[in-house]
Amino acid sequence: MGKSQLKGTVKIGGSKNASLPIMAASLLTDSECRIHKVPDLKDIRTMIGILECLGKTIVFDNGTLIINSKKNKSFVAPYRLVRTMRASFCCLGPLLAKRTKAKVALPGGCVIGPRPVDLHIKGLRQLGAQISIEKGYCLAQAKRLEGANIYLGGVFGSSVLATANVLMAATLAEAETLIEHAACEPEIESLANFLKKMGAQIKGEGTPTLKIKGVKSLSGCEFEVIPDRIEAGTFIAASLATKSSLNLQGADASHLRSVIDTAKRIGADINIDGNSSISVKPAKRLNPVNITTLPYPGFPTDLQAQFMACLCLADGISLITEKIYPDRFMHVAELNRMGASVQRNGPYAIIEGKHELFGAEVMASDLRASAALVIAALSAKGRTQVARVYHIDRGYEKIEDKLKKLGAKIERRKQ
Ligand code: UD1
């Protein structure tokens, strides 16, 4: 990869983080679910594998998932699949609600820091589930779940997938459930809309208070996944770092307010055309800014690394405060190997902007860090080789094709 000037239009795909819990929600019914605009990613393939283990048949063709049920249904999500993707833990709630018991492997540690599941378990216990941890698995059972008032806030605020798990379970619970301090992320709103199409009774999606009136059963439905706000934000960061004008087609600007505000503060001119196109024109010089990652509608932690790559090239000192995953800074050392000057201190990173970065051999540690290294490489002088780039395939569909079409000098080599 080398220094590249990008230009043109890039099409933003369907959201990975919206697709995964929606796929899990198909466990709440035996009828057919058709889900459109699903990105073809490694994480989606992993979730397909898990659903197949749990008794679903799945056809995935041209962005559409057609999910049906086999006669024989299991209630065990095995460690071999769960360990590769933490989001698989959100099968627990729907399995329990529909099949009265569930055995889902506990996801292990993660390179971005500790990722507990206490809120998932607390919420499901409050719905009446008996939960135990045995030999690395979470075992849950309940003849019928019962609605409850559940406060789901944790030390780091709301939890996206704990909200998804408890929300899905509550749709089939007796009586009414109130979830307070629910996650407000668009992916949760999208999940609620999917569940409503299945016949669930939900109010308050997109707010911290969700009210769910349990129903006896849910039906299949047809649904379209929302655009991926993290993919869109990644291209905004790429536009800023390479000082290239880009048009993002199919992006939903209403999900990107904090990101657009940050990009404007850095010096971009951003135009929003309706709700499906965003054009980004960066200034010649990037302003340093302070960024704090927060639950939605705050700045997303999933874009912290990519924006750090931009700020390495700003005219001055920026401060990033990571309030969701205080250890999510594996990319700092790699950016510094490219000539950046970033100092990490606990949940803070102080970034002294440089005139230029230089190509180097670097190593991707996780999905979003790998995107940050690609952005840094496209703005750096000389050639960069990113090892372990397979991380990027978990969350970005055809990333090198999309970048190549925009003029990037990029190629993938077998490692
Ligand atoms: C989701 C996203 C992930 C994103 C994250 C935060 C998916 C598939 N993944 O992950 O890309 O980075 O939201 O926006 O949608 N926590 C607890 N106890 C729990 C659960 C979480 O303390 O039981 C903490 C976490 O350690 C973290 C914070 O809550 O500090 C937020 O995490 P959470 O929202 O749960 O992340 P995920 O839903 O796993």
GROMACS .gro file of N, CA, C and O and ligand atoms in nm, residues 16-17 20 86-87 112 114-120 155-162 185 301-302 324-325 328, ligand 1:
model
  147
   16LYS      N    1  -2.311  -0.452   0.960
   16LYS     CA    2  -2.275  -0.580   1.024
   16LYS      C    3  -2.338  -0.588   1.163
   16LYS      O    4  -2.401  -0.687   1.198
   17ASN      N    5  -2.321  -0.480   1.241
   17ASN     CA    6  -2.367  -0.486   1.380
   17ASN      C    7  -2.519  -0.483   1.393
   17ASN      O    8  -2.573  -0.517   1.498
   20LEU      N    9  -2.620  -0.885   1.278
   20LEU     CA   10  -2.593  -1.000   1.367
   20LEU      C   11  -2.706  -1.026   1.467
   20LEU      O   12  -2.758  -1.138   1.474
   86ARG      N   13  -1.777  -1.246   1.954
   86ARG     CA   14  -1.853  -1.228   2.077
   86ARG      C   15  -2.002  -1.206   2.054
   86ARG      O   16  -2.084  -1.239   2.138
   87ALA      N   17  -2.036  -1.150   1.937
   87ALA     CA   18  -2.178  -1.117   1.911
   87ALA      C   19  -2.265  -1.243   1.913
   87ALA      O   20  -2.386  -1.233   1.930
  112ILE      N   21  -0.935  -0.595   2.260
  112ILE     CA   22  -0.966  -0.454   2.293
  112ILE      C   23  -0.996  -0.437   2.443
  112ILE      O   24  -1.031  -0.330   2.487
  114PRO      N   25  -1.120  -0.627   2.852
  114PRO     CA   26  -1.217  -0.720   2.909
  114PRO      C   27  -1.357  -0.690   2.858
  114PRO      O   28  -1.393  -0.574   2.842
  115ARG      N   29  -1.432  -0.794   2.829
  115ARG     CA   30  -1.568  -0.771   2.780
  115ARG      C   31  -1.663  -0.863   2.854
  115ARG      O   32  -1.699  -0.970   2.806
  116PRO      N   33  -1.706  -0.819   2.972
  116PRO     CA   34  -1.791  -0.904   3.054
  116PRO      C   35  -1.931  -0.920   2.995
  116PRO      O   36  -1.970  -0.846   2.905
  117VAL      N   37  -2.006  -1.019   3.047
  117VAL     CA   38  -2.145  -1.039   3.002
  117VAL      C   39  -2.242  -1.032   3.121
  117VAL      O   40  -2.351  -1.084   3.114
  118ASP      N   41  -2.196  -0.967   3.229
  118ASP     CA   42  -2.278  -0.963   3.351
  118ASP      C   43  -2.416  -0.898   3.327
  118ASP      O   44  -2.516  -0.940   3.383
  119LEU      N   45  -2.420  -0.797   3.241
  119LEU     CA   46  -2.549  -0.728   3.218
  119LEU      C   47  -2.646  -0.818   3.141
  119LEU      O   48  -2.766  -0.817   3.168
  120HIS      N   49  -2.594  -0.898   3.048
  120HIS     CA   50  -2.679  -0.993   2.975
  120HIS      C   51  -2.746  -1.087   3.077
  120HIS      O   52  -2.867  -1.111   3.074
  155VAL      N   53  -2.114  -0.005   3.446
  155VAL     CA   54  -2.012   0.096   3.479
  155VAL      C   55  -1.970   0.178   3.357
  155VAL      O   56  -1.924   0.291   3.370
  156PHE      N   57  -1.984   0.119   3.238
  156PHE     CA   58  -1.947   0.193   3.117
  156PHE      C   59  -2.070   0.244   3.043
  156PHE      O   60  -2.065   0.272   2.924
  157GLY      N   61  -2.183   0.251   3.112
  157GLY     CA   62  -2.306   0.299   3.049
  157GLY      C   63  -2.389   0.183   2.999
  157GLY      O   64  -2.388   0.074   3.058
  158SER      N   65  -2.458   0.203   2.887
  158SER     CA   66  -2.547   0.100   2.836
  158SER      C   67  -2.466  -0.005   2.760
  158SER      O   68  -2.352   0.021   2.720
  159SER      N   69  -2.526  -0.121   2.738
  159SER     CA   70  -2.460  -0.225   2.660
  159SER      C   71  -2.548  -0.260   2.540
  159SER      O   72  -2.668  -0.289   2.555
  160VAL      N   73  -2.487  -0.257   2.422
  160VAL     CA   74  -2.563  -0.279   2.299
  160VAL      C   75  -2.618  -0.422   2.295
  160VAL      O   76  -2.739  -0.444   2.282
  161LEU      N   77  -2.530  -0.521   2.309
  161LEU     CA   78  -2.576  -0.659   2.291
  161LEU      C   79  -2.652  -0.711   2.413
  161LEU      O   80  -2.736  -0.800   2.398
  162ALA      N   81  -2.626  -0.656   2.534
  162ALA     CA   82  -2.709  -0.696   2.649
  162ALA      C   83  -2.851  -0.645   2.626
  162ALA      O   84  -2.949  -0.716   2.652
  185GLU      N   85  -2.840   0.283   2.036
  185GLU     CA   86  -2.773   0.271   1.905
  185GLU      C   87  -2.874   0.240   1.794
  185GLU      O   88  -2.972   0.166   1.818
  301THR      N   89  -1.689   0.424   1.968
  301THR     CA   90  -1.558   0.363   1.993
  301THR      C   91  -1.507   0.289   1.869
  301THR      O   92  -1.388   0.280   1.845
  302ASP      N   93  -1.600   0.240   1.787
  302ASP     CA   94  -1.560   0.165   1.667
  302ASP      C   95  -1.497   0.254   1.560
  302ASP      O   96  -1.455   0.204   1.455
  324ILE      N   97  -1.538   0.376   2.642
  324ILE     CA   98  -1.612   0.249   2.632
  324ILE      C   99  -1.517   0.132   2.660
  324ILE      O  100  -1.547   0.045   2.740
  325TYR      N  101  -1.405   0.131   2.591
  325TYR     CA  102  -1.304   0.026   2.613
  325TYR      C  103  -1.170   0.095   2.642
  325TYR      O  104  -1.093   0.124   2.550
  328ARG      N  105  -0.853   0.005   2.451
  328ARG     CA  106  -0.858  -0.014   2.306
  328ARG      C  107  -0.757   0.075   2.235
  328ARG      O  108  -0.794   0.169   2.162
  416UD1     C1  109  -2.118  -0.366   2.044
  416UD1     C2  110  -2.060  -0.372   1.906
  416UD1     C3  111  -1.913  -0.331   1.909
  416UD1     C4  112  -1.898  -0.195   1.975
  416UD1     C5  113  -1.967  -0.194   2.112
  416UD1     C6  114  -1.968  -0.056   2.177
  416UD1     C7  115  -2.185  -0.546   1.793
  416UD1     C8  116  -2.185  -0.679   1.731
  416UD1     N1  117  -2.072  -0.506   1.853
  416UD1     O1  118  -2.049  -0.462   2.124
  416UD1     O2  119  -1.866  -0.325   1.774
  416UD1     O3  120  -1.762  -0.165   1.993
  416UD1     O4  121  -2.104  -0.237   2.098
  416UD1     O5  122  -2.034   0.035   2.097
  416UD1     O6  123  -2.283  -0.474   1.786
  416UD1     N2  124  -2.017  -0.422   2.944
  416UD1     C9  125  -2.028  -0.464   3.074
  416UD1     N3  126  -2.108  -0.571   3.101
  416UD1    C10  127  -2.177  -0.638   3.004
  416UD1    C11  128  -2.166  -0.594   2.871
  416UD1    C12  129  -2.086  -0.486   2.844
  416UD1     O7  130  -1.967  -0.405   3.164
  416UD1     O8  131  -2.248  -0.734   3.036
  416UD1    C13  132  -1.931  -0.307   2.912
  416UD1    C14  133  -1.825  -0.339   2.806
  416UD1     O9  134  -1.710  -0.398   2.865
  416UD1    C15  135  -1.799  -0.201   2.749
  416UD1    C16  136  -1.936  -0.135   2.754
  416UD1    O10  137  -2.012  -0.209   2.848
  416UD1    O11  138  -1.711  -0.131   2.833
  416UD1    C17  139  -2.010  -0.133   2.622
  416UD1    O12  140  -2.006  -0.262   2.563
  416UD1     P1  141  -2.126  -0.321   2.479
  416UD1    O13  142  -2.216  -0.211   2.436
  416UD1    O14  143  -2.189  -0.434   2.554
  416UD1    O15  144  -2.051  -0.383   2.355
  416UD1     P2  145  -2.106  -0.501   2.267
  416UD1    O16  146  -2.253  -0.495   2.268
  416UD1    O17  147  -2.040  -0.630   2.306
   0.00000   0.00000   0.00000
